[in-house]
mmCIF file with all atom_site columns, C-alpha atoms in Angstrom:
data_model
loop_
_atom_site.group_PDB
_atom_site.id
_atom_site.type_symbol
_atom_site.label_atom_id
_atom_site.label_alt_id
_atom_site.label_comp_id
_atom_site.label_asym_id
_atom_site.label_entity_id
_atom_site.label_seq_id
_atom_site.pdbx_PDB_ins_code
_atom_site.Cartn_x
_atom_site.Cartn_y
_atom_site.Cartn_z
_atom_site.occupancy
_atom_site.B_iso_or_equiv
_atom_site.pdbx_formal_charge
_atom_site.auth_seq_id
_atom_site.auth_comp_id
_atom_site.auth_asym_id
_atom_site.auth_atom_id
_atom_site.pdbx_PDB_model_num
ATOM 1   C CA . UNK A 1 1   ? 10.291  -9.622  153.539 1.00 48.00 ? 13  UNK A CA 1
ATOM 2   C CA . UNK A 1 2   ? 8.315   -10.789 156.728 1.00 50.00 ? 14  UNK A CA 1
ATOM 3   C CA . UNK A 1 3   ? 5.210   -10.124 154.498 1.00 49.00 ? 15  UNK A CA 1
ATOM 4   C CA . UNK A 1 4   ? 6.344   -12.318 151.706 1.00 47.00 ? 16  UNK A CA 1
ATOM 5   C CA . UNK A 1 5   ? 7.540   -15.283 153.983 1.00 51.00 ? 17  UNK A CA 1
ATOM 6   C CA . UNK A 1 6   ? 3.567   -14.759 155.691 1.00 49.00 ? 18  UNK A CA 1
ATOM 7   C CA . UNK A 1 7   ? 2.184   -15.034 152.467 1.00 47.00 ? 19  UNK A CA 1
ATOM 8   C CA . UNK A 1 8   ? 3.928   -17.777 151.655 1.00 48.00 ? 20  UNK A CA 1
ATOM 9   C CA . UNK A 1 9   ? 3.366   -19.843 154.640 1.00 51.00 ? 21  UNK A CA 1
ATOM 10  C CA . UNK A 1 10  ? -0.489  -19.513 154.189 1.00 51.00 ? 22  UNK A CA 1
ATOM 11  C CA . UNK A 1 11  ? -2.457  -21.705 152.219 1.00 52.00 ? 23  UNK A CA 1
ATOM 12  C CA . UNK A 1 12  ? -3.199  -20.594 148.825 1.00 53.00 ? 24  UNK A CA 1
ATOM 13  C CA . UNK A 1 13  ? -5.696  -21.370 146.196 1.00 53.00 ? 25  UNK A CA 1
ATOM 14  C CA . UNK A 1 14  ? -2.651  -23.809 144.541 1.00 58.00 ? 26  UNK A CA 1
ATOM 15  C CA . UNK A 1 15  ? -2.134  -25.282 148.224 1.00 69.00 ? 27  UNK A CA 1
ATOM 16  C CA . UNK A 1 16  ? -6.222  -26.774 149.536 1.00 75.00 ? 28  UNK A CA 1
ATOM 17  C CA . UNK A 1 17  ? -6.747  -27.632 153.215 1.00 82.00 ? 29  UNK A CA 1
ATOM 18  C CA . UNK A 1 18  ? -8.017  -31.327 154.069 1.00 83.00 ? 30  UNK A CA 1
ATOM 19  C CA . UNK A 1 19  ? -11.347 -29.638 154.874 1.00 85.00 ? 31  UNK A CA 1
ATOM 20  C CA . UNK A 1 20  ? -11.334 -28.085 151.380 1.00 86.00 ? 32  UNK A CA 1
ATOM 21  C CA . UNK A 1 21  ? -10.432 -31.717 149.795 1.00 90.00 ? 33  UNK A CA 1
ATOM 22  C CA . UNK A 1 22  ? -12.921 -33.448 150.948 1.00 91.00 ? 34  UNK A CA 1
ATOM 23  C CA . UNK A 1 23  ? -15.201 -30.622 150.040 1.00 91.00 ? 35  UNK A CA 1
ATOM 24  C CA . UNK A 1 24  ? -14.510 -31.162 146.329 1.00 92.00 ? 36  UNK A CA 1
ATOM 25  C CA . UNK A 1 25  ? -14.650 -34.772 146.654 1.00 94.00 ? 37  UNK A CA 1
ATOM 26  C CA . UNK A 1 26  ? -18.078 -35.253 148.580 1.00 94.00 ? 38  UNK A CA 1
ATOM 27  C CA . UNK A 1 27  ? -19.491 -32.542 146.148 1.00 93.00 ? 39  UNK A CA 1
ATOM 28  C CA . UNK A 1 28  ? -18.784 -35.232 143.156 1.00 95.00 ? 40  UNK A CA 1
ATOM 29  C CA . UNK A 1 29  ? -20.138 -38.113 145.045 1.00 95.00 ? 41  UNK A CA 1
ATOM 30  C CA . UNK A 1 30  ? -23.022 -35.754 145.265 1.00 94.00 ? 42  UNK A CA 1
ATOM 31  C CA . UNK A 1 31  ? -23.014 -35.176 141.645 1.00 93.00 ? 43  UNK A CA 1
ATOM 32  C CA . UNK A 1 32  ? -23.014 -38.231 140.582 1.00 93.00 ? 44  UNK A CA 1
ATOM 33  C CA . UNK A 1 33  ? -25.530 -39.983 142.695 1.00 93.00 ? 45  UNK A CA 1
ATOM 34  C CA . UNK A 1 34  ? -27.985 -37.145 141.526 1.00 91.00 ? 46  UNK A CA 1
ATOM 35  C CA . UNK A 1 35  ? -27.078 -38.007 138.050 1.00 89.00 ? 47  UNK A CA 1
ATOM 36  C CA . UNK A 1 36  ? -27.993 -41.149 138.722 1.00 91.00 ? 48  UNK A CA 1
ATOM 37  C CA . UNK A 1 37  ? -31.184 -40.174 140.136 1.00 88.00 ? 49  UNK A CA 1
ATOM 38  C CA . UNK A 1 38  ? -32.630 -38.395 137.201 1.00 84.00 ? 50  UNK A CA 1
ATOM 39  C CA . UNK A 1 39  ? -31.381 -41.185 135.234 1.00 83.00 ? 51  UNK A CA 1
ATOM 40  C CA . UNK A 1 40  ? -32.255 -44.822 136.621 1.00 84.00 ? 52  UNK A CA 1
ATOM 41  C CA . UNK A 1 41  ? -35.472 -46.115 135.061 1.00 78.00 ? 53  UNK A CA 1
ATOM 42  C CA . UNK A 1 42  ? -35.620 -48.180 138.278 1.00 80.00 ? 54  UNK A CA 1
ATOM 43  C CA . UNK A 1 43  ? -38.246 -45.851 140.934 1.00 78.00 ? 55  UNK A CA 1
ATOM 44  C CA . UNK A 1 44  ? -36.680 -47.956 144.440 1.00 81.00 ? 56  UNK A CA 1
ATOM 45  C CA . UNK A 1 45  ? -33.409 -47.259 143.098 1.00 84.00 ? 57  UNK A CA 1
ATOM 46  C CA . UNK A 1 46  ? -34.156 -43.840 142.351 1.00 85.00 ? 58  UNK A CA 1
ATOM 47  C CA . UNK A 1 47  ? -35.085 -42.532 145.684 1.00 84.00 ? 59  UNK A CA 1
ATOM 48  C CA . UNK A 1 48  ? -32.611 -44.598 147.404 1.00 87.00 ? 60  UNK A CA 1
ATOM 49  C CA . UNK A 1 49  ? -30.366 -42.690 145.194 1.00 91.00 ? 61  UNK A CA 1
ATOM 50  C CA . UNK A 1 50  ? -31.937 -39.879 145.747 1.00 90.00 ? 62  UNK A CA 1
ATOM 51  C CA . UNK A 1 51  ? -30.553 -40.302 149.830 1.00 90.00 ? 63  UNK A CA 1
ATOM 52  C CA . UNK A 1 52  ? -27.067 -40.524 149.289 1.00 92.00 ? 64  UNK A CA 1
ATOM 53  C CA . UNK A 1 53  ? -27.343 -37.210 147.185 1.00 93.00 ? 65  UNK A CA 1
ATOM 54  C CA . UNK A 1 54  ? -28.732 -35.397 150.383 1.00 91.00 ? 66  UNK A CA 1
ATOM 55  C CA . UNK A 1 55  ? -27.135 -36.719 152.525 1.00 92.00 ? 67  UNK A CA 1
ATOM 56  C CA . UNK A 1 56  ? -24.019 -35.516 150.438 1.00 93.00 ? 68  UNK A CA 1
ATOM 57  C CA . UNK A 1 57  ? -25.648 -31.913 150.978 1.00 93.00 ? 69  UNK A CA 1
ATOM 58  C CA . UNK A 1 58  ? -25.951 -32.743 154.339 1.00 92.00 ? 70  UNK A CA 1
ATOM 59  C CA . UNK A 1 59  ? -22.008 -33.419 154.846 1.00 93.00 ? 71  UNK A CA 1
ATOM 60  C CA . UNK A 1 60  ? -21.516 -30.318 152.865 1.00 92.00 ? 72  UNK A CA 1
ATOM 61  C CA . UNK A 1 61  ? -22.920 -28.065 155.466 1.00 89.00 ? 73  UNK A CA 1
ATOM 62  C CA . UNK A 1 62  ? -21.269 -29.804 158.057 1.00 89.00 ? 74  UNK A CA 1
ATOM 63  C CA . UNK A 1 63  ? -18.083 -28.795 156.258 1.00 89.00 ? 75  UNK A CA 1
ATOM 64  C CA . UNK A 1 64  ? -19.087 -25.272 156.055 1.00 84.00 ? 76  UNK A CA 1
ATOM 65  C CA . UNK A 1 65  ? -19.915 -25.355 159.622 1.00 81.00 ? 77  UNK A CA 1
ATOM 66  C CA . UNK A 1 66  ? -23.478 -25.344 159.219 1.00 80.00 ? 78  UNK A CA 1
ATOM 67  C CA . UNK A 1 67  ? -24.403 -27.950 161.969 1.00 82.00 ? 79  UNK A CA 1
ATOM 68  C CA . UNK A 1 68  ? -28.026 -26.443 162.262 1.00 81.00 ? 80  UNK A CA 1
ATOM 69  C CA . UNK A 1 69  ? -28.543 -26.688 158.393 1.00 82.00 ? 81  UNK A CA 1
ATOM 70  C CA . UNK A 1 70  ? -26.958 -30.035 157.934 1.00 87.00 ? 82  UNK A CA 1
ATOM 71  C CA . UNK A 1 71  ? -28.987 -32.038 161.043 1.00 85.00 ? 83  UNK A CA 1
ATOM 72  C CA . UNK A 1 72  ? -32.053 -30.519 159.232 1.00 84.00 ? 84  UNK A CA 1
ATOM 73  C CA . UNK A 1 73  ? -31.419 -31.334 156.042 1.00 86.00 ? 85  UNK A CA 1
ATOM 74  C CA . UNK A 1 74  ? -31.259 -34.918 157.232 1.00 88.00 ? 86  UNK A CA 1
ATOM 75  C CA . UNK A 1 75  ? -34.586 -34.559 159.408 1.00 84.00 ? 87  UNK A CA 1
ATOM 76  C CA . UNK A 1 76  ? -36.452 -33.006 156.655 1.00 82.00 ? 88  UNK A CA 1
ATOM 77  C CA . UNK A 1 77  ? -35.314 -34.446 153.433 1.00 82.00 ? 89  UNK A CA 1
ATOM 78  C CA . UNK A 1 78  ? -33.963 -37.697 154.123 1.00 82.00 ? 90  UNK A CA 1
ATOM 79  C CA . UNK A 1 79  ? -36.211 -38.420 156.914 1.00 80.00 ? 91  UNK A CA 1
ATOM 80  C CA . UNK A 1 80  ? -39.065 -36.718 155.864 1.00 77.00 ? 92  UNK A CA 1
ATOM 81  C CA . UNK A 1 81  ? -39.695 -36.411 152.011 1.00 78.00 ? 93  UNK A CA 1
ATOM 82  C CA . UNK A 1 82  ? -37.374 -39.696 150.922 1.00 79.00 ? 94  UNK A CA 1
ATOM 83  C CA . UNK A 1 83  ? -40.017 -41.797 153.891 1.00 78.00 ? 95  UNK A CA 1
ATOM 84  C CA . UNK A 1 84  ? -42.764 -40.177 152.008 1.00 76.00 ? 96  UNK A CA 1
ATOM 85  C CA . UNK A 1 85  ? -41.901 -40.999 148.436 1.00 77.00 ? 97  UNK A CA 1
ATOM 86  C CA . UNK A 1 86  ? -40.834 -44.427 149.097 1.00 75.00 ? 98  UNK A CA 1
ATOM 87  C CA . UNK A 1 87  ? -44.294 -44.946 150.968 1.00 75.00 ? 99  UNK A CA 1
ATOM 88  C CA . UNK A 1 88  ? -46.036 -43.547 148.299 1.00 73.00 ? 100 UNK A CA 1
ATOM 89  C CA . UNK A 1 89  ? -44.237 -45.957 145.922 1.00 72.00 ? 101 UNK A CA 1
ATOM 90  C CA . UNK A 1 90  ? -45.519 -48.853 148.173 1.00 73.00 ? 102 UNK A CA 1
ATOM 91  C CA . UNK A 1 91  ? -48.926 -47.468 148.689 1.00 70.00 ? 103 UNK A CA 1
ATOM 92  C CA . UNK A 1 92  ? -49.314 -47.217 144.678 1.00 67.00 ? 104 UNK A CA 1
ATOM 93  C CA . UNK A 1 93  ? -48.078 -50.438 143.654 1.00 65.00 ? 105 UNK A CA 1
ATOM 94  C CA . UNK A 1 94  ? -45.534 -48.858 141.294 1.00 61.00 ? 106 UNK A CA 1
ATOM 95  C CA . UNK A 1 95  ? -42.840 -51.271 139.695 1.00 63.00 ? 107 UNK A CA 1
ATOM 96  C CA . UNK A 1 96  ? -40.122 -52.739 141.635 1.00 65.00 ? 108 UNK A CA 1
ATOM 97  C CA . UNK A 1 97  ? -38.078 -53.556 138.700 1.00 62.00 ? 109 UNK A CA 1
ATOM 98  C CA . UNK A 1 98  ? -37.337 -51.445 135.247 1.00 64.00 ? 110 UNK A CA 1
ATOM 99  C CA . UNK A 1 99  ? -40.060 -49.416 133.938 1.00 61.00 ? 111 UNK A CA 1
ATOM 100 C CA . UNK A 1 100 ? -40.014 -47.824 130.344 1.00 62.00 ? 112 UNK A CA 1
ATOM 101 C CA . UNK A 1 101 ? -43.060 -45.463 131.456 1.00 62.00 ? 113 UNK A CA 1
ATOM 102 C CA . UNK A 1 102 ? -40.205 -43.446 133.651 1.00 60.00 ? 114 UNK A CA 1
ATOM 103 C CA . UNK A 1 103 ? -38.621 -42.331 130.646 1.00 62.00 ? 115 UNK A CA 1
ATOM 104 C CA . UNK A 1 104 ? -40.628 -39.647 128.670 1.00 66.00 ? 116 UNK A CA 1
ATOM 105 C CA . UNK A 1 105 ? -38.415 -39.000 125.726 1.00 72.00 ? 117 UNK A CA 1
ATOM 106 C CA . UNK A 1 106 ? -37.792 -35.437 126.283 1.00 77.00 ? 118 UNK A CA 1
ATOM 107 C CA . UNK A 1 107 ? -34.244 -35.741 128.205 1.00 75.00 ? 119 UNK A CA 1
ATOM 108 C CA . UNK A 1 108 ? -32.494 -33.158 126.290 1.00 83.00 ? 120 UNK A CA 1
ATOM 109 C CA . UNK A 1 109 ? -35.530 -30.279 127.025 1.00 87.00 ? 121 UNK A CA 1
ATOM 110 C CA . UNK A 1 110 ? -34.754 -31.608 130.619 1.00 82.00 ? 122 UNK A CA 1
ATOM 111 C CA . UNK A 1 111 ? -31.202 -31.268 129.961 1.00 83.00 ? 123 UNK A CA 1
ATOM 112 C CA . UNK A 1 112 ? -31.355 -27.712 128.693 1.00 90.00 ? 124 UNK A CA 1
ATOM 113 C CA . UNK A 1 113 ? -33.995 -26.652 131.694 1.00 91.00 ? 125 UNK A CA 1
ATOM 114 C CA . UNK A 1 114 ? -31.399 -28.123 134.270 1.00 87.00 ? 126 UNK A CA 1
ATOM 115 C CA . UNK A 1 115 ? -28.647 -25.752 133.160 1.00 91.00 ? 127 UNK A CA 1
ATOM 116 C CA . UNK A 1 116 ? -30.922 -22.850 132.345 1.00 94.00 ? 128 UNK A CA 1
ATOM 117 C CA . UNK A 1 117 ? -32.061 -23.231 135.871 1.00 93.00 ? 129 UNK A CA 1
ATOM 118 C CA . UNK A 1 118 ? -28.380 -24.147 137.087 1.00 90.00 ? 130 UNK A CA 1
ATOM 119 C CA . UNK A 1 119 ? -26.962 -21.023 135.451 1.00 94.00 ? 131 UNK A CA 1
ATOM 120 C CA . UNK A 1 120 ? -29.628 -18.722 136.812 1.00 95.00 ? 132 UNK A CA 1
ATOM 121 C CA . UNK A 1 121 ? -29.352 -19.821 140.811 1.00 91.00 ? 133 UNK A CA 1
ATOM 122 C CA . UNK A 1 122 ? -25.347 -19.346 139.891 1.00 91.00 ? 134 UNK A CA 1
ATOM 123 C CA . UNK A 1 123 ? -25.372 -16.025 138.859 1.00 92.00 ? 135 UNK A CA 1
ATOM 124 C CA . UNK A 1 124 ? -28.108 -15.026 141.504 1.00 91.00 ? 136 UNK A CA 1
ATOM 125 C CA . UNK A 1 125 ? -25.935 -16.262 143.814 1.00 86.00 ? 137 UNK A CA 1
ATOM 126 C CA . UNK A 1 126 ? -22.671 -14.779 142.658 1.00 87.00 ? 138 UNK A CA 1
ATOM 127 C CA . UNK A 1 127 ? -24.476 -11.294 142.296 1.00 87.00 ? 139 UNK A CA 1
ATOM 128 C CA . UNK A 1 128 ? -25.980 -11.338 145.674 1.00 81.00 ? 140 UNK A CA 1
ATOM 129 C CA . UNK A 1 129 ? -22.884 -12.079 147.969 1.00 78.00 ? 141 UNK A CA 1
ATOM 130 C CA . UNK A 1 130 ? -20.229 -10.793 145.354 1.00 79.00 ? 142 UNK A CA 1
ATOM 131 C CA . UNK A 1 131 ? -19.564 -7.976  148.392 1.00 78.00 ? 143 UNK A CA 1
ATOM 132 C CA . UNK A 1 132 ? -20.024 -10.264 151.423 1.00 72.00 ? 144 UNK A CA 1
ATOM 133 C CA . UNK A 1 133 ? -17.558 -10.597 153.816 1.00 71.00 ? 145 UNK A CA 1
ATOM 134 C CA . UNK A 1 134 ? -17.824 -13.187 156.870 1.00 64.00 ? 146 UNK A CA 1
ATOM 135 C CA . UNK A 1 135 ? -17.019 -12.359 160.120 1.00 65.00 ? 147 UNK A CA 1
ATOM 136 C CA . UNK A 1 136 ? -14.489 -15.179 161.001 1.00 60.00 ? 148 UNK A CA 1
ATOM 137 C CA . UNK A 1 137 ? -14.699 -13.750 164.496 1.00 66.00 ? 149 UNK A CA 1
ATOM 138 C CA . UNK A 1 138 ? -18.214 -13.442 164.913 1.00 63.00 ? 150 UNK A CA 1
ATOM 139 C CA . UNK A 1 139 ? -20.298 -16.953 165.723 1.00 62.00 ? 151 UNK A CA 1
ATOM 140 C CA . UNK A 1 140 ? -20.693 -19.276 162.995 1.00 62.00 ? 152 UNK A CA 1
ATOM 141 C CA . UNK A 1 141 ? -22.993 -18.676 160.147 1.00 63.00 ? 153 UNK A CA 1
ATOM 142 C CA . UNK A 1 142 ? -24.399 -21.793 160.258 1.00 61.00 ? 154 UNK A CA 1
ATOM 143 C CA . UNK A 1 143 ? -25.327 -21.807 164.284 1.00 68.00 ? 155 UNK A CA 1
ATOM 144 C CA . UNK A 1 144 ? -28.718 -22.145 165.332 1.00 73.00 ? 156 UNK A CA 1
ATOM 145 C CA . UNK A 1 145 ? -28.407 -18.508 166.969 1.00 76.00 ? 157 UNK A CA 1
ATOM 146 C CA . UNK A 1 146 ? -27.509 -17.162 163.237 1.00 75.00 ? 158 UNK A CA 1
ATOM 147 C CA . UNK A 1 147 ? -29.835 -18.851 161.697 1.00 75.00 ? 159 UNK A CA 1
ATOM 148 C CA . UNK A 1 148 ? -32.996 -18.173 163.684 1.00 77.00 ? 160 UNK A CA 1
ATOM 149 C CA . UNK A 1 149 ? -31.980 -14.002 163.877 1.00 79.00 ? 161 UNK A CA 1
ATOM 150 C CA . UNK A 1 150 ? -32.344 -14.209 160.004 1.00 78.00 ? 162 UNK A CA 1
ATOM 151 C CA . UNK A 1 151 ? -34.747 -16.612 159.524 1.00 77.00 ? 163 UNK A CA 1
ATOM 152 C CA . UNK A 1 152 ? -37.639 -15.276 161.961 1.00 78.00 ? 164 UNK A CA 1
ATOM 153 C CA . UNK A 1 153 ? -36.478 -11.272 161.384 1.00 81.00 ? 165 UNK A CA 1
ATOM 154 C CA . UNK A 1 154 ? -35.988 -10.969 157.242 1.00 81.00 ? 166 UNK A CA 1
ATOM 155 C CA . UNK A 1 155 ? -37.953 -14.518 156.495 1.00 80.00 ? 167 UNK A CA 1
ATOM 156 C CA . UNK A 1 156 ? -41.146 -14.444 158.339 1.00 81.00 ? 168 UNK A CA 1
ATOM 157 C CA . UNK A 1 157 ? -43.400 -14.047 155.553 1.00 85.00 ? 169 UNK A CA 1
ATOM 158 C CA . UNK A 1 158 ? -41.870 -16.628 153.271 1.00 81.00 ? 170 UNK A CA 1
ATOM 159 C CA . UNK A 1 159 ? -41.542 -19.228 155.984 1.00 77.00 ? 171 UNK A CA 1
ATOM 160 C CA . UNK A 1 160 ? -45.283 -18.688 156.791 1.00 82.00 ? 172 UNK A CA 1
ATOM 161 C CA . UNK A 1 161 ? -46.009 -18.701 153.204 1.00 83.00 ? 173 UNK A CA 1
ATOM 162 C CA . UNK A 1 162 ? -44.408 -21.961 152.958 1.00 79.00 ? 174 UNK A CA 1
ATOM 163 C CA . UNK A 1 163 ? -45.972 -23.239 155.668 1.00 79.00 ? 175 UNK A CA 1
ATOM 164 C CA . UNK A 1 164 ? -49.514 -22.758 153.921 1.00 85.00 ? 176 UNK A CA 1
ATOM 165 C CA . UNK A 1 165 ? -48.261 -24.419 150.857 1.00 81.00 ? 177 UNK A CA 1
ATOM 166 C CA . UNK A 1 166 ? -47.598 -27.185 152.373 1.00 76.00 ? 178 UNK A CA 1
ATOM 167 C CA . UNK A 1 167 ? -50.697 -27.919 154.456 1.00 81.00 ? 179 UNK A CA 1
ATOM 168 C CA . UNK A 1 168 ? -52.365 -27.324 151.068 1.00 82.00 ? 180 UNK A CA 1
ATOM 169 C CA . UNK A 1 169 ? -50.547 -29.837 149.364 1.00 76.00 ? 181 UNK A CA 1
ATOM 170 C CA . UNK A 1 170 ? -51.312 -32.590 152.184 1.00 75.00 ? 182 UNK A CA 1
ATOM 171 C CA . UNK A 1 171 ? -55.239 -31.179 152.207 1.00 81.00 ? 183 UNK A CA 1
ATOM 172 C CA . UNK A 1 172 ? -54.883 -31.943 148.570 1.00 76.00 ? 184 UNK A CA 1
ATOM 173 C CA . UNK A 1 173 ? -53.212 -35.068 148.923 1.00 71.00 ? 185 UNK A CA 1
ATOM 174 C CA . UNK A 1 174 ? -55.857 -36.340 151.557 1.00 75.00 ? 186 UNK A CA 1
ATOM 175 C CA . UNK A 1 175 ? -58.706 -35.326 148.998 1.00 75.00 ? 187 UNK A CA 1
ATOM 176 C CA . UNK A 1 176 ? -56.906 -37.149 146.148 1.00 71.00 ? 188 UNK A CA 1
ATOM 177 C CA . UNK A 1 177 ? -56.582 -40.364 148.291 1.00 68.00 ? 189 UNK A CA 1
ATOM 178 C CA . UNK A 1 178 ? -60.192 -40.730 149.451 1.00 68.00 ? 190 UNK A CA 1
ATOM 179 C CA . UNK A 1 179 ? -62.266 -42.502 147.313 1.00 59.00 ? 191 UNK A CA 1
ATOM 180 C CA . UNK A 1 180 ? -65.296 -41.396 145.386 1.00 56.00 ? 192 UNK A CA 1
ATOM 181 C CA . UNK A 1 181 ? -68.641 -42.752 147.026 1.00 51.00 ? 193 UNK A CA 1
ATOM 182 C CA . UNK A 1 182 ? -70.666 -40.731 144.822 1.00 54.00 ? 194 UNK A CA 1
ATOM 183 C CA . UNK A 1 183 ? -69.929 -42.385 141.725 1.00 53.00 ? 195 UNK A CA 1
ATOM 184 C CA . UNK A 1 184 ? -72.761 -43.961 139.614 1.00 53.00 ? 196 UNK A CA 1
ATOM 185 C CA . UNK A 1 185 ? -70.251 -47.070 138.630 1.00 55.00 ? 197 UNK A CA 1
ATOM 186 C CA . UNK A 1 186 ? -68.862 -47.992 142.035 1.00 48.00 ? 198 UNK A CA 1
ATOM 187 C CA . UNK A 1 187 ? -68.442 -51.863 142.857 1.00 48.00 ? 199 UNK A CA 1
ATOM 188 C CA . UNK A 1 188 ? -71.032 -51.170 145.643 1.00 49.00 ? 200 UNK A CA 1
ATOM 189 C CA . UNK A 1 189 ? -73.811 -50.356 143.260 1.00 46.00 ? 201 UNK A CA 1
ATOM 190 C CA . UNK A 1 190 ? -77.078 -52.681 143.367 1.00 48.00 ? 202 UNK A CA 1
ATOM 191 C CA . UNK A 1 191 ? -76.640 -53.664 139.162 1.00 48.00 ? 203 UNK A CA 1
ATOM 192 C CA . UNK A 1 192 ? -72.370 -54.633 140.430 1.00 47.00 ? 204 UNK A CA 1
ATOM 193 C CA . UNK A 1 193 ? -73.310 -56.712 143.162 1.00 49.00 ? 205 UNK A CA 1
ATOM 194 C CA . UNK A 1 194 ? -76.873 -58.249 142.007 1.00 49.00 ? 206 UNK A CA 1
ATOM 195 C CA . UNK A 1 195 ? -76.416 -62.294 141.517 1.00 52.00 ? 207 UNK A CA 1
ATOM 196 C CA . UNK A 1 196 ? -75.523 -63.382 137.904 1.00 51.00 ? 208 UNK A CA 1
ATOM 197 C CA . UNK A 1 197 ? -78.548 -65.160 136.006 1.00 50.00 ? 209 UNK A CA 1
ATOM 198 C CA . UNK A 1 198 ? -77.063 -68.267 135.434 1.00 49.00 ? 210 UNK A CA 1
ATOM 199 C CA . UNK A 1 199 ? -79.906 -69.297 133.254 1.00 47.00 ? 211 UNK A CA 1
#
């Protein structure tokens, strides 16, 4: 009987924590403001959008107890790659307002490539740690101690690899921005900037 009255006592699925409420309801708000991302025909709005959905991930971890992952998930992503786009936005002179060139047509191929992909990371996921256990006693999963062990003893090679990829993408980047000086039709050229005959 002692065992039923424990079992009863502890919180069930039926029976969510505060912790496990706010879960659920930050993972909508997450949800919906990438939704609204991929959906907005407005670029600004997009990638200010676009923050709000990280930074949901960002709370996310903090509920898992993930304090390492969370702070750099807002360094990197909201700091980092949301600064970039929205200077790249500026530096382009894309549209402020609507623009009907954001929408290609092809939202239901997205569609079905979104859950494709979705479905795929789900069951990778569910097949990898289908036998994990956590040690609740050990230090958090989430801890910077945890995190380095795994990430510098099982992850070297893909965090170096990722490292190259993205200096080449900013060597790429700083090629694409430079401007040709080579080419035969530039402004500076002696037939662009000889005086007009006026006669």
């Amino acid at each position: 009987m002692s065992h039923l009255a424990a079992a009863a006592a502890a919180p069930g699925f039926l029976s969510p924590t505060g912790v496990e409420i706010a879960f659920l309801l930050v993972g909508i708000a997450t949800l919906g403001a990438a939704v609204i991302t991929v959906t907005t025909k407005q670029l600004v709005h997009a990638a200010l959008w676009l923050v709000v959905a990280l930074g949901g991930i960002a709370v996310e971890y903090l509920l898992l107890t993930a304090e390492f992952i969370a702070w750099v998930q807002v360094l990197i992503y909201v700091g980092s790659v949301v600064v970039l786009l929205l200077f790249g936005l500026m530096l382009t002179k894309a549209p402020i307002g609507r623009s009907p060139d954001a929408d290609s047509g092809n939202r239901w191929v997205a569609l079905t490539v979104a859950l494709a992909a979705a479905a795929a990371l789900v069951w990778v996921v569910v097949d990898a740690f289908r036998t994990t256990w956590i040690d609740l006693d050990g230090p958090a999963q989430g801890s910077t101690k945890v995190t380095g062990e795994i990430l510098f003893q099982h992850w070297v090679l893909p965090f170096e690899a990722l490292s190259v990829l993205l200096l080449a993408a900013l060597v790429g980047a700083i090629v694409l921005s430079r401007k040709d000086t080579d080419d035969p039709n530039a402004a500076t050229s002696p037939a662009a900037t000889a005086p007009e005959d006026k006669r």
